XYZ file of C-alpha atoms in Angstrom:
619
model
C -0.017 0.038 -0.158
C 1.328 3.440 -0.933
C 0.642 6.107 1.587
C -0.449 9.516 0.055
C 1.996 11.747 -1.857
C 1.485 14.126 0.778
C 2.809 12.393 3.469
C 5.774 11.002 1.447
C 6.636 14.332 0.734
C 6.347 15.818 4.211
C 7.754 12.924 6.012
C 10.523 11.267 3.780
C 11.463 13.072 0.706
C 13.803 15.667 1.957
C 15.261 13.386 4.545
C 16.159 10.938 1.579
C 17.625 14.226 -0.502
C 19.754 15.203 2.414
C 21.303 11.938 3.108
C 22.053 11.432 -0.527
C 23.460 14.742 -1.131
C 25.616 14.263 2.289
C 25.813 17.967 2.571
C 22.618 19.346 3.810
C 20.257 18.915 7.029
C 16.612 18.008 7.397
C 16.271 17.612 11.106
C 17.952 19.696 13.568
C 20.000 17.818 16.248
C 18.337 18.408 19.634
C 20.912 20.414 21.126
C 21.134 22.953 23.799
C 18.283 25.439 23.532
C 20.726 28.416 24.536
C 22.758 27.319 21.636
C 19.876 27.311 18.953
C 19.074 30.970 18.822
C 15.486 32.479 19.701
C 12.172 31.017 19.530
C 10.532 31.854 16.173
C 7.354 29.782 16.676
C 5.677 27.581 18.905
C 3.686 23.994 17.670
C 1.653 23.030 20.438
C 3.778 24.711 22.970
C 6.909 22.774 21.530
C 9.701 25.821 20.435
C 11.088 25.726 17.268
C 14.342 27.411 17.180
C 15.910 30.152 14.510
C 19.009 27.735 14.027
C 16.959 24.986 13.834
C 14.535 26.395 10.886
C 17.908 27.661 9.281
C 19.212 24.374 9.042
C 15.834 22.950 7.863
C 15.687 25.710 5.107
C 18.834 24.298 3.468
C 16.841 21.107 2.682
C 14.428 23.063 0.729
C 15.489 23.344 -2.664
C 13.431 26.404 -3.271
C 15.248 28.166 -0.526
C 18.342 27.531 -2.250
C 17.292 29.653 -5.083
C 17.159 32.575 -2.914
C 13.794 33.461 -4.048
C 12.696 37.145 -4.267
C 9.532 39.491 -4.650
C 6.198 37.660 -4.039
C 7.812 34.130 -4.262
C 9.671 35.055 -0.772
C 6.256 34.708 1.321
C 5.007 31.906 -1.006
C 8.037 29.818 -0.387
C 8.390 30.962 3.410
C 4.720 29.767 4.125
C 5.339 26.650 2.207
C 8.406 25.931 3.905
C 6.892 26.569 7.426
C 4.010 24.580 6.896
C 6.085 21.435 6.303
C 7.961 22.203 9.380
C 4.448 22.753 11.290
C 2.768 19.509 10.035
C 6.021 17.482 10.335
C 6.535 18.378 14.421
C 2.597 17.854 14.594
C 2.864 14.552 13.296
C 5.853 13.817 15.330
C 4.018 14.665 18.614
C 0.918 12.657 17.648
C 3.220 9.803 17.309
C 5.090 10.389 20.470
C 3.486 7.371 22.293
C 4.960 4.689 19.319
C 7.663 2.585 20.857
C 10.693 2.017 18.396
C 13.299 -0.469 19.632
C 17.122 -0.103 19.336
C 17.466 -3.009 17.137
C 14.618 -1.435 14.633
C 17.042 1.836 14.507
C 20.320 -0.026 14.122
C 18.673 -1.835 11.171
C 17.853 1.385 9.670
C 21.320 3.055 9.961
C 22.975 0.018 9.105
C 20.784 -0.003 5.652
C 21.660 4.005 5.593
C 25.587 3.345 5.977
C 25.466 0.450 3.072
C 23.430 2.537 0.665
C 25.996 5.497 1.282
C 29.157 3.413 1.187
C 30.206 4.445 4.534
C 30.474 1.102 6.436
C 33.863 1.702 7.941
C 34.046 3.962 11.135
C 35.916 6.452 9.627
C 33.725 7.125 6.728
C 30.695 7.388 8.560
C 32.207 9.837 11.128
C 33.180 11.894 8.053
C 29.527 11.380 6.384
C 28.090 12.421 10.371
C 30.484 15.558 10.463
C 29.377 16.605 7.086
C 25.559 16.625 8.088
C 26.296 17.920 11.449
C 24.988 14.811 13.227
C 26.697 12.822 16.069
C 25.761 8.951 15.800
C 23.216 9.492 18.785
C 21.431 12.524 17.124
C 21.128 10.753 13.646
C 19.738 7.445 15.397
C 17.457 9.899 17.464
C 16.352 11.474 13.824
C 15.672 7.914 12.403
C 13.707 6.662 15.719
C 11.258 9.724 14.900
C 10.905 8.445 11.179
C 10.224 5.090 12.215
C 7.710 6.278 14.745
C 5.826 8.217 12.293
C 5.829 5.370 9.803
C 4.446 3.002 12.192
C 1.907 5.252 13.603
C 0.516 5.681 9.495
C 0.925 2.004 9.424
C -1.239 1.516 12.484
C -3.814 4.090 11.256
C -3.668 2.109 7.538
C -4.396 -1.193 9.513
C -7.465 -0.016 11.232
C -9.137 0.825 7.704
C -12.139 -2.040 7.110
C -13.665 -1.691 3.579
C -17.295 -2.603 3.482
C -18.791 -4.601 0.854
C -21.186 -1.822 -0.156
C -17.945 0.426 -0.943
C -16.297 -2.471 -2.663
C -19.220 -2.836 -4.950
C -19.764 0.936 -5.806
C -15.822 1.309 -6.355
C -16.219 -1.477 -9.013
C -19.353 0.160 -10.350
C -17.238 3.584 -10.968
C -14.210 1.644 -12.212
C -16.098 -1.433 -13.909
C -13.762 -0.610 -17.183
C -10.625 -1.470 -15.441
C -11.808 -5.034 -14.717
C -13.256 -5.507 -18.382
C -11.988 -8.559 -20.239
C -10.039 -7.481 -23.228
C -10.995 -8.602 -26.543
C -9.174 -12.443 -27.258
C -8.507 -14.284 -30.470
C -7.962 -18.003 -31.063
C -5.572 -18.152 -33.982
C -2.529 -20.149 -35.831
C 0.145 -17.861 -37.305
C 3.290 -18.616 -39.595
C 6.181 -16.381 -39.079
C 8.670 -16.031 -41.852
C 12.430 -14.543 -42.515
C 12.013 -13.608 -45.882
C 9.278 -11.762 -47.948
C 9.669 -14.435 -51.129
C 8.539 -17.682 -48.954
C 5.812 -15.223 -47.329
C 4.311 -14.941 -50.529
C 4.754 -18.222 -51.667
C 2.783 -19.759 -48.472
C -0.052 -17.185 -48.764
C -0.872 -18.302 -52.382
C -0.918 -21.717 -51.058
C -3.124 -20.669 -48.044
C -5.216 -18.849 -50.809
C -5.484 -22.236 -52.591
C -6.836 -24.165 -49.693
C -4.127 -25.389 -48.208
C -4.204 -26.583 -44.597
C -2.797 -23.611 -42.461
C -1.661 -25.932 -39.602
C 0.505 -28.182 -41.987
C 2.077 -25.375 -43.877
C 2.997 -23.760 -40.345
C 4.754 -26.744 -39.363
C 6.480 -26.837 -42.505
C 7.667 -23.433 -42.850
C 7.007 -21.220 -39.845
C 9.861 -19.938 -37.545
C 7.663 -19.886 -34.502
C 5.436 -22.708 -32.971
C 5.919 -24.905 -36.072
C 5.813 -28.139 -33.946
C 2.399 -26.986 -32.458
C 0.977 -26.101 -35.909
C 1.676 -22.569 -35.730
C -1.073 -22.734 -32.896
C -1.051 -19.269 -30.834
C -1.205 -19.625 -27.026
C -1.264 -23.382 -27.109
C -0.346 -25.408 -23.919
C 2.794 -27.130 -23.909
C 2.448 -30.523 -26.132
C -1.180 -29.125 -27.550
C -1.568 -27.952 -31.189
C -4.991 -26.473 -30.338
C -4.843 -22.372 -30.080
C -5.503 -20.712 -26.599
C -7.293 -17.457 -26.207
C -4.779 -14.376 -26.560
C -4.844 -10.959 -26.514
C -3.147 -8.060 -28.611
C 0.200 -8.240 -26.556
C 1.237 -11.430 -27.996
C 1.715 -9.848 -31.520
C 3.531 -7.188 -32.842
C 1.453 -3.865 -33.073
C 0.910 -4.011 -36.763
C -0.100 -7.749 -36.743
C -2.470 -7.377 -33.382
C -4.019 -4.395 -35.591
C -4.544 -6.764 -38.743
C -5.760 -9.941 -36.306
C -8.164 -8.107 -34.159
C -9.884 -6.398 -37.155
C -11.108 -9.818 -38.177
C -13.945 -10.191 -35.692
C -15.803 -12.857 -38.070
C -12.255 -15.012 -38.551
C -10.459 -15.176 -41.411
C -7.008 -14.748 -42.865
C -4.493 -11.734 -42.657
C -2.449 -10.494 -45.538
C 1.183 -10.811 -45.287
C 2.174 -8.186 -42.593
C 5.954 -7.187 -41.869
C 6.797 -6.492 -38.445
C 10.461 -6.438 -36.931
C 12.058 -7.411 -39.840
C 9.601 -10.741 -40.178
C 6.762 -11.783 -42.033
C 3.443 -12.785 -40.551
C 0.416 -14.491 -41.692
C -2.098 -15.186 -39.057
C -5.529 -17.400 -39.170
C -8.315 -16.149 -36.887
C -10.166 -19.221 -35.881
C -12.362 -17.585 -33.471
C -12.766 -14.130 -31.860
C -13.668 -13.850 -28.329
C -15.190 -9.958 -27.647
C -14.078 -8.536 -24.416
C -16.597 -6.809 -22.040
C -17.658 -6.319 -18.359
C -16.899 -9.132 -16.070
C -19.392 -10.095 -13.319
C -18.306 -8.469 -9.725
C -18.141 -11.996 -8.163
C -15.302 -12.930 -10.651
C -12.862 -10.053 -10.088
C -14.086 -9.300 -6.316
C -10.764 -10.183 -4.805
C -9.002 -7.808 -7.289
C -11.628 -4.998 -6.653
C -11.263 -5.371 -2.592
C -7.663 -5.044 -2.773
C -7.567 -1.809 -5.078
C -10.513 -0.462 -3.242
C -8.792 -0.627 0.188
C -5.648 0.693 -0.939
C -7.701 3.755 -2.162
C -9.575 4.129 1.283
C -6.381 3.765 3.016
C -4.829 6.571 1.063
C -7.822 8.698 1.881
C -7.774 7.995 5.692
C -4.002 8.711 5.826
C -4.521 12.060 3.894
C -7.141 13.137 6.173
C -5.144 11.949 9.215
C -2.453 14.459 8.124
C -4.874 16.968 7.508
C -6.361 16.679 10.822
C -3.212 16.651 12.640
C -2.255 20.111 10.908
C -5.567 21.470 11.805
C -5.379 20.671 15.359
C -1.912 22.061 15.727
C -1.790 25.370 17.845
C 0.647 27.522 16.292
C 1.975 30.859 17.710
C 4.729 33.011 16.447
C 6.904 34.773 19.104
C 6.791 38.491 19.791
C 9.994 38.975 17.849
C 10.663 39.750 14.284
C 10.891 36.932 11.963
C 13.028 36.422 9.498
C 10.214 34.578 7.616
C 7.171 35.652 6.229
C 4.132 33.495 7.134
C 1.058 34.210 4.923
C -2.089 32.243 4.696
C -5.024 34.185 4.093
C -8.115 32.840 2.602
C -8.015 32.730 -1.157
C -11.202 31.484 -2.067
C -14.696 30.835 -0.441
C -17.254 27.780 -1.628
C -20.220 28.347 0.147
C -19.234 28.392 3.594
C -15.799 26.575 3.049
C -12.597 28.157 3.187
C -9.683 27.628 0.661
C -6.345 29.201 2.178
C -3.236 30.217 0.742
C -1.378 27.379 2.181
C -3.633 24.681 0.352
C -2.884 26.255 -3.035
C 0.963 26.785 -2.047
C 1.472 22.860 -0.925
C -0.122 21.882 -4.533
C 1.673 24.616 -6.553
C 4.973 23.857 -5.272
C 4.894 19.732 -5.578
C 4.922 20.318 -8.904
C 8.414 19.933 -10.345
C 7.580 22.343 -13.453
C 7.337 25.079 -11.119
C 10.772 24.601 -9.478
C 12.244 24.132 -12.891
C 10.388 27.409 -14.081
C 12.120 29.261 -10.829
C 15.499 27.879 -11.701
C 15.244 29.597 -15.064
C 14.124 32.930 -13.718
C 10.627 32.398 -14.583
C 9.081 32.678 -11.015
C 6.865 35.456 -11.487
C 5.374 33.430 -14.583
C 4.932 30.393 -12.694
C 3.084 32.253 -10.021
C 0.897 34.154 -12.667
C -0.362 30.610 -14.433
C -0.170 28.027 -11.711
C -1.518 29.754 -8.543
C -4.812 30.638 -10.302
C -4.925 27.665 -12.259
C -4.607 25.361 -8.725
C -6.971 27.750 -7.009
C -9.824 26.989 -9.617
C -8.992 23.355 -9.342
C -9.359 23.560 -5.533
C -12.685 25.432 -5.865
C -13.780 22.386 -8.101
C -12.629 19.903 -6.078
C -14.670 21.585 -3.047
C -17.654 21.426 -5.198
C -17.529 17.907 -6.269
C -16.831 16.605 -2.881
C -19.545 18.384 -1.519
C -21.773 16.696 -4.191
C -20.174 13.426 -3.416
C -21.222 13.838 0.476
C -25.096 15.058 -0.509
C -25.358 11.935 -2.985
C -25.158 9.692 0.216
C -23.085 7.021 -2.035
C -19.888 5.431 -0.124
C -17.094 7.321 -2.017
C -13.611 6.518 -0.830
C -10.320 7.903 -1.087
C -8.556 11.167 -1.257
C -10.464 14.425 -1.604
C -8.822 14.478 -5.465
C -9.954 10.807 -5.894
C -13.560 11.781 -4.648
C -13.811 14.487 -6.947
C -12.582 12.086 -9.933
C -15.126 9.184 -9.152
C -17.898 11.526 -8.326
C -17.809 12.634 -12.004
C -17.770 9.007 -13.171
C -20.903 8.554 -10.907
C -22.494 11.726 -12.508
C -21.913 10.506 -15.855
C -22.412 6.877 -15.612
C -25.273 6.626 -17.697
C -24.177 8.277 -20.464
C -24.096 6.650 -23.834
C -23.209 7.292 -27.629
C -25.153 6.670 -30.808
C -23.609 4.938 -33.863
C -23.547 8.378 -35.563
C -21.896 9.958 -32.507
C -18.973 7.454 -32.839
C -18.760 7.946 -36.778
C -18.456 11.653 -36.211
C -15.681 11.147 -33.553
C -13.743 9.067 -35.800
C -13.954 11.411 -38.514
C -12.974 14.600 -36.343
C -10.066 12.768 -34.775
C -8.729 10.787 -37.555
C -5.225 11.337 -36.024
C -6.019 9.290 -33.185
C -6.663 6.156 -35.804
C -3.835 6.813 -38.051
C -0.520 4.797 -38.166
C 2.217 7.402 -38.809
C 4.508 7.491 -41.374
C 8.021 5.815 -40.931
C 11.601 5.083 -42.168
C 14.670 3.716 -41.086
C 17.344 6.204 -41.046
C 21.230 6.513 -40.965
C 23.153 9.583 -41.199
C 27.002 9.495 -42.521
C 28.772 12.745 -41.068
C 31.748 14.583 -42.097
C 33.722 17.634 -41.418
C 34.302 18.828 -44.734
C 31.920 18.732 -47.660
C 34.358 17.562 -50.189
C 34.825 14.142 -48.344
C 31.310 13.798 -47.773
C 30.559 14.107 -51.623
C 33.444 11.833 -52.241
C 31.993 9.384 -49.943
C 28.477 9.579 -51.717
C 29.900 9.089 -54.914
C 31.919 6.097 -54.226
C 28.668 4.714 -52.080
C 26.394 5.025 -55.242
C 29.045 3.306 -57.231
C 28.763 0.116 -54.950
C 31.349 0.337 -52.176
C 30.499 -1.273 -49.073
C 28.944 1.444 -46.328
C 30.847 0.666 -43.255
C 34.253 0.314 -44.902
C 33.869 3.428 -46.937
C 32.865 5.581 -44.110
C 35.385 4.537 -41.859
C 38.148 4.614 -44.293
C 36.949 8.634 -45.028
C 36.615 9.426 -41.510
C 33.113 9.517 -41.294
C 30.801 8.658 -38.567
C 27.758 6.524 -39.077
C 24.718 7.249 -36.770
C 22.231 4.729 -36.592
C 18.638 6.484 -35.767
C 16.703 3.126 -36.430
C 13.126 3.315 -37.524
C 11.730 6.563 -36.552
C 8.533 8.533 -37.229
C 7.929 12.330 -38.028
C 9.270 14.706 -35.287
C 11.620 12.275 -34.169
C 14.820 13.560 -36.253
C 16.937 16.567 -36.181
C 14.835 19.257 -38.014
C 16.837 19.397 -41.108
C 17.006 15.537 -41.311
C 13.121 15.275 -40.416
C 12.428 17.704 -43.177
C 14.303 15.817 -45.939
C 13.118 12.400 -44.920
C 9.520 13.127 -44.422
C 8.436 16.349 -45.969
C 10.762 17.168 -48.599
C 10.082 16.046 -52.566
C 13.940 16.102 -53.052
C 15.311 13.159 -54.983
C 17.230 10.533 -53.553
C 19.633 8.240 -55.590
C 19.731 4.443 -54.558
C 22.685 2.416 -53.188
C 21.318 -1.028 -52.527
C 18.581 -1.131 -50.081
C 19.144 2.504 -49.350
C 18.121 5.768 -50.408
C 20.787 8.280 -50.861
C 20.400 12.162 -50.300
C 22.493 14.539 -51.676
C 25.317 16.400 -49.234
C 23.458 18.645 -46.586
C 24.857 21.162 -44.053
C 23.574 20.763 -40.585
C 25.201 22.712 -37.261
C 26.859 20.195 -34.737
C 26.098 20.118 -30.985
C 28.964 22.901 -30.768
C 27.724 25.098 -33.484
C 30.080 23.615 -36.232
C 29.585 23.014 -39.744
C 28.950 19.190 -40.602
C 28.300 17.752 -43.830
C 25.922 14.694 -43.801
C 24.834 12.065 -46.286
C 21.251 10.797 -45.221
C 20.449 7.088 -45.906
C 16.677 5.943 -45.817
C 15.016 2.632 -46.310
C 11.992 1.029 -45.608
C 9.621 4.060 -46.045
C 6.206 3.696 -45.070
C 3.588 6.546 -45.554
C 1.098 7.399 -42.996
C -2.129 5.143 -42.926
C -5.328 6.000 -41.514
C -7.252 2.828 -40.215
C -10.685 2.236 -41.854
C -13.760 2.901 -39.191
C -14.829 -0.744 -39.033
C -11.327 -1.746 -38.298
C -11.283 0.718 -35.189
C -14.804 0.739 -34.320
C -14.466 -0.584 -30.832
C -11.695 1.731 -29.739
C -13.432 4.748 -31.681
C -16.638 3.995 -29.427
C -14.599 3.927 -25.923
C -12.811 7.176 -27.045
C -16.050 8.877 -28.005
C -17.945 7.826 -24.816
C -15.054 9.227 -22.850
C -15.280 12.393 -24.676
C -18.780 12.766 -24.126
C -18.727 11.832 -20.365
C -15.640 14.355 -19.936
C -17.981 17.131 -21.548
C -21.297 16.278 -19.708
C -19.152 16.268 -16.223
C -17.539 19.739 -17.505
C -21.185 21.205 -18.104
C -22.234 19.681 -14.915
C -19.272 21.554 -12.954
C -20.090 24.852 -14.547
C -23.592 24.620 -13.580
C -22.435 23.734 -9.994
C -20.554 26.780 -9.747
C -23.570 29.008 -11.332
C -25.532 27.496 -8.582
C -22.778 28.092 -5.421
C -21.694 31.099 -3.937
C -17.857 31.203 -4.936
C -15.382 34.034 -4.098
C -11.850 33.870 -5.718
C -9.529 36.253 -4.346
C -6.180 34.575 -5.458
C -5.228 37.402 -7.934
C -5.936 39.876 -5.256
C -4.025 37.991 -2.499
C -0.935 37.606 -4.860
C -0.961 41.446 -5.790
C -0.769 42.192 -2.012
C 1.944 39.883 -1.571
C 4.399 41.718 -4.153
C 6.704 44.189 -3.072
C 5.459 47.495 -3.447
C 7.295 49.774 -5.916
C 9.375 52.461 -4.072
C 7.731 56.028 -4.834
C 9.877 59.130 -5.478
C 11.056 60.738 -2.239
C 9.269 64.035 -1.472
C 9.596 66.294 1.624
C 6.201 65.035 3.215
C 7.202 61.402 2.798
C 6.833 59.399 5.618
C 9.254 56.528 6.758
C 8.378 53.408 4.789
C 7.210 50.371 6.801
C 9.557 47.875 7.664
C 7.305 44.985 6.591
C 4.623 42.841 7.958
C 5.048 40.387 10.881
C 4.299 36.651 9.882
C 1.572 36.857 12.481
C 0.622 39.096 15.316
C 2.771 38.267 18.331
C 1.408 35.619 20.426
C -1.466 34.739 17.740
C -2.389 31.538 16.310
C -1.525 30.827 12.621
C -4.403 29.602 10.764
C -4.219 25.913 10.021
C -2.893 25.175 6.412
C -5.564 23.178 5.183
C -9.381 22.589 5.415
């Protein structure tokens, strides 16, 4: 069972990074309070000191970027919320006992992973992260204790039969049987033999006998696919048994029959479909064990997530009366009816997205804030609306809030259907989804000067062997494999898939003119492009993909119905969204030109009023 992503992020992610780097801290060793500096805040009466926070801040990758402007209070709040939540979890798990042997096992594993098994290396490691052996063991004990507490909560979760059956109804497609076939195949290494065998089959020859005589795969079983050992009777198999082009052809024969010769992976396939076994919904009783296992994990994830939220909500947080080096800002940014969404709720989601950290590293932090914060706020508003609808429904929804928001949409749209006309229309409007892209096998031969490249091309067309010729002239061969449009360097991609420029021929290869392309360092490189096995893009016939088109059309229609429902809920509910205004209030004020009447500038707001409780980070 995987605990919630939020729990993993808070409890274990930073510790793993700290130990892996060996240069930063997560938890502050519990030292002499007099040496830890002033108290910045209290969590349920437990003081958190300035130096402790400074050490913890070093484990936050966002802090290492020295954020400025509006990012500073946002990242400060993100950091302080993690500190508060972790401290509250630690306190809640205080009664859990952890043996010395459990701690020793984890320490030994850590030393093994880091390669510090000998005493001197271990001492150097401890010194690099600012721990003594005793302090490290105390922190590992804390981690084990919190994990035990979470495991304790998970083990108490029970799943009712009603919850399991409802979960199955919502996710029935996940347990549906796939289409299967009973088939025989003949697999050959050369096209000439394949064509000879195919003509014999068209003339009425016995497929199994020809498979025994010619097939490179399963000949002793008469080409029977999925046959039991020693048997020559085909067994039911899914698409995964065949290469994709072969599977496409095989599963289009829903009335049985013989495929054409299909080339795939350098081999030639002929398949006879003896029976098509359509997939479909499987009765609950046949998949009950799988459903219950999946549903229990989903429910456990939701219970753990709620536990973390509740621990944070119960935490009494007070900031000290002294000025703080951190800006803690957690105003209400949105209201959905009488439910509040606070800035910290949005912050936790935004900064958990790796894209955001990447944008900040590129100096695009303001852009990330402008895009992600309004987007995530709207997502949380929608989530609140949908969770409330789940409660009103009286149905046994389970899981995290995000899971419930997703599942209530499935419930709302469960009776949506599509007509044959809608399926056909979807197919025609989304032909790219049913098109096998063009492909070609490509090699490039690169030279540092044009004259040598021209000489190589001339000799290759005259019949010289490719490998020896390229090596002799100092060229570099890059085998790019079989590729689709958009997968090659731009100039080569244009030449292979879009240009109508003529290619000469050398054996199996089409040979381009010499082209000039820049190398990785910006220097000129001269290339000859070699192409073979070109295949044009092929759009599959509607009948061939009808079942797939129906599934996609239904999913598309359900998504649109759900979106319309959400918009209607928003119109019917009192919603207040102030995220833009809040972000503007956090942005540094532009300094006005000084005048004789100008008053001294305010030195900045406190993270919270002296002795006041900080608002809980989540609802």
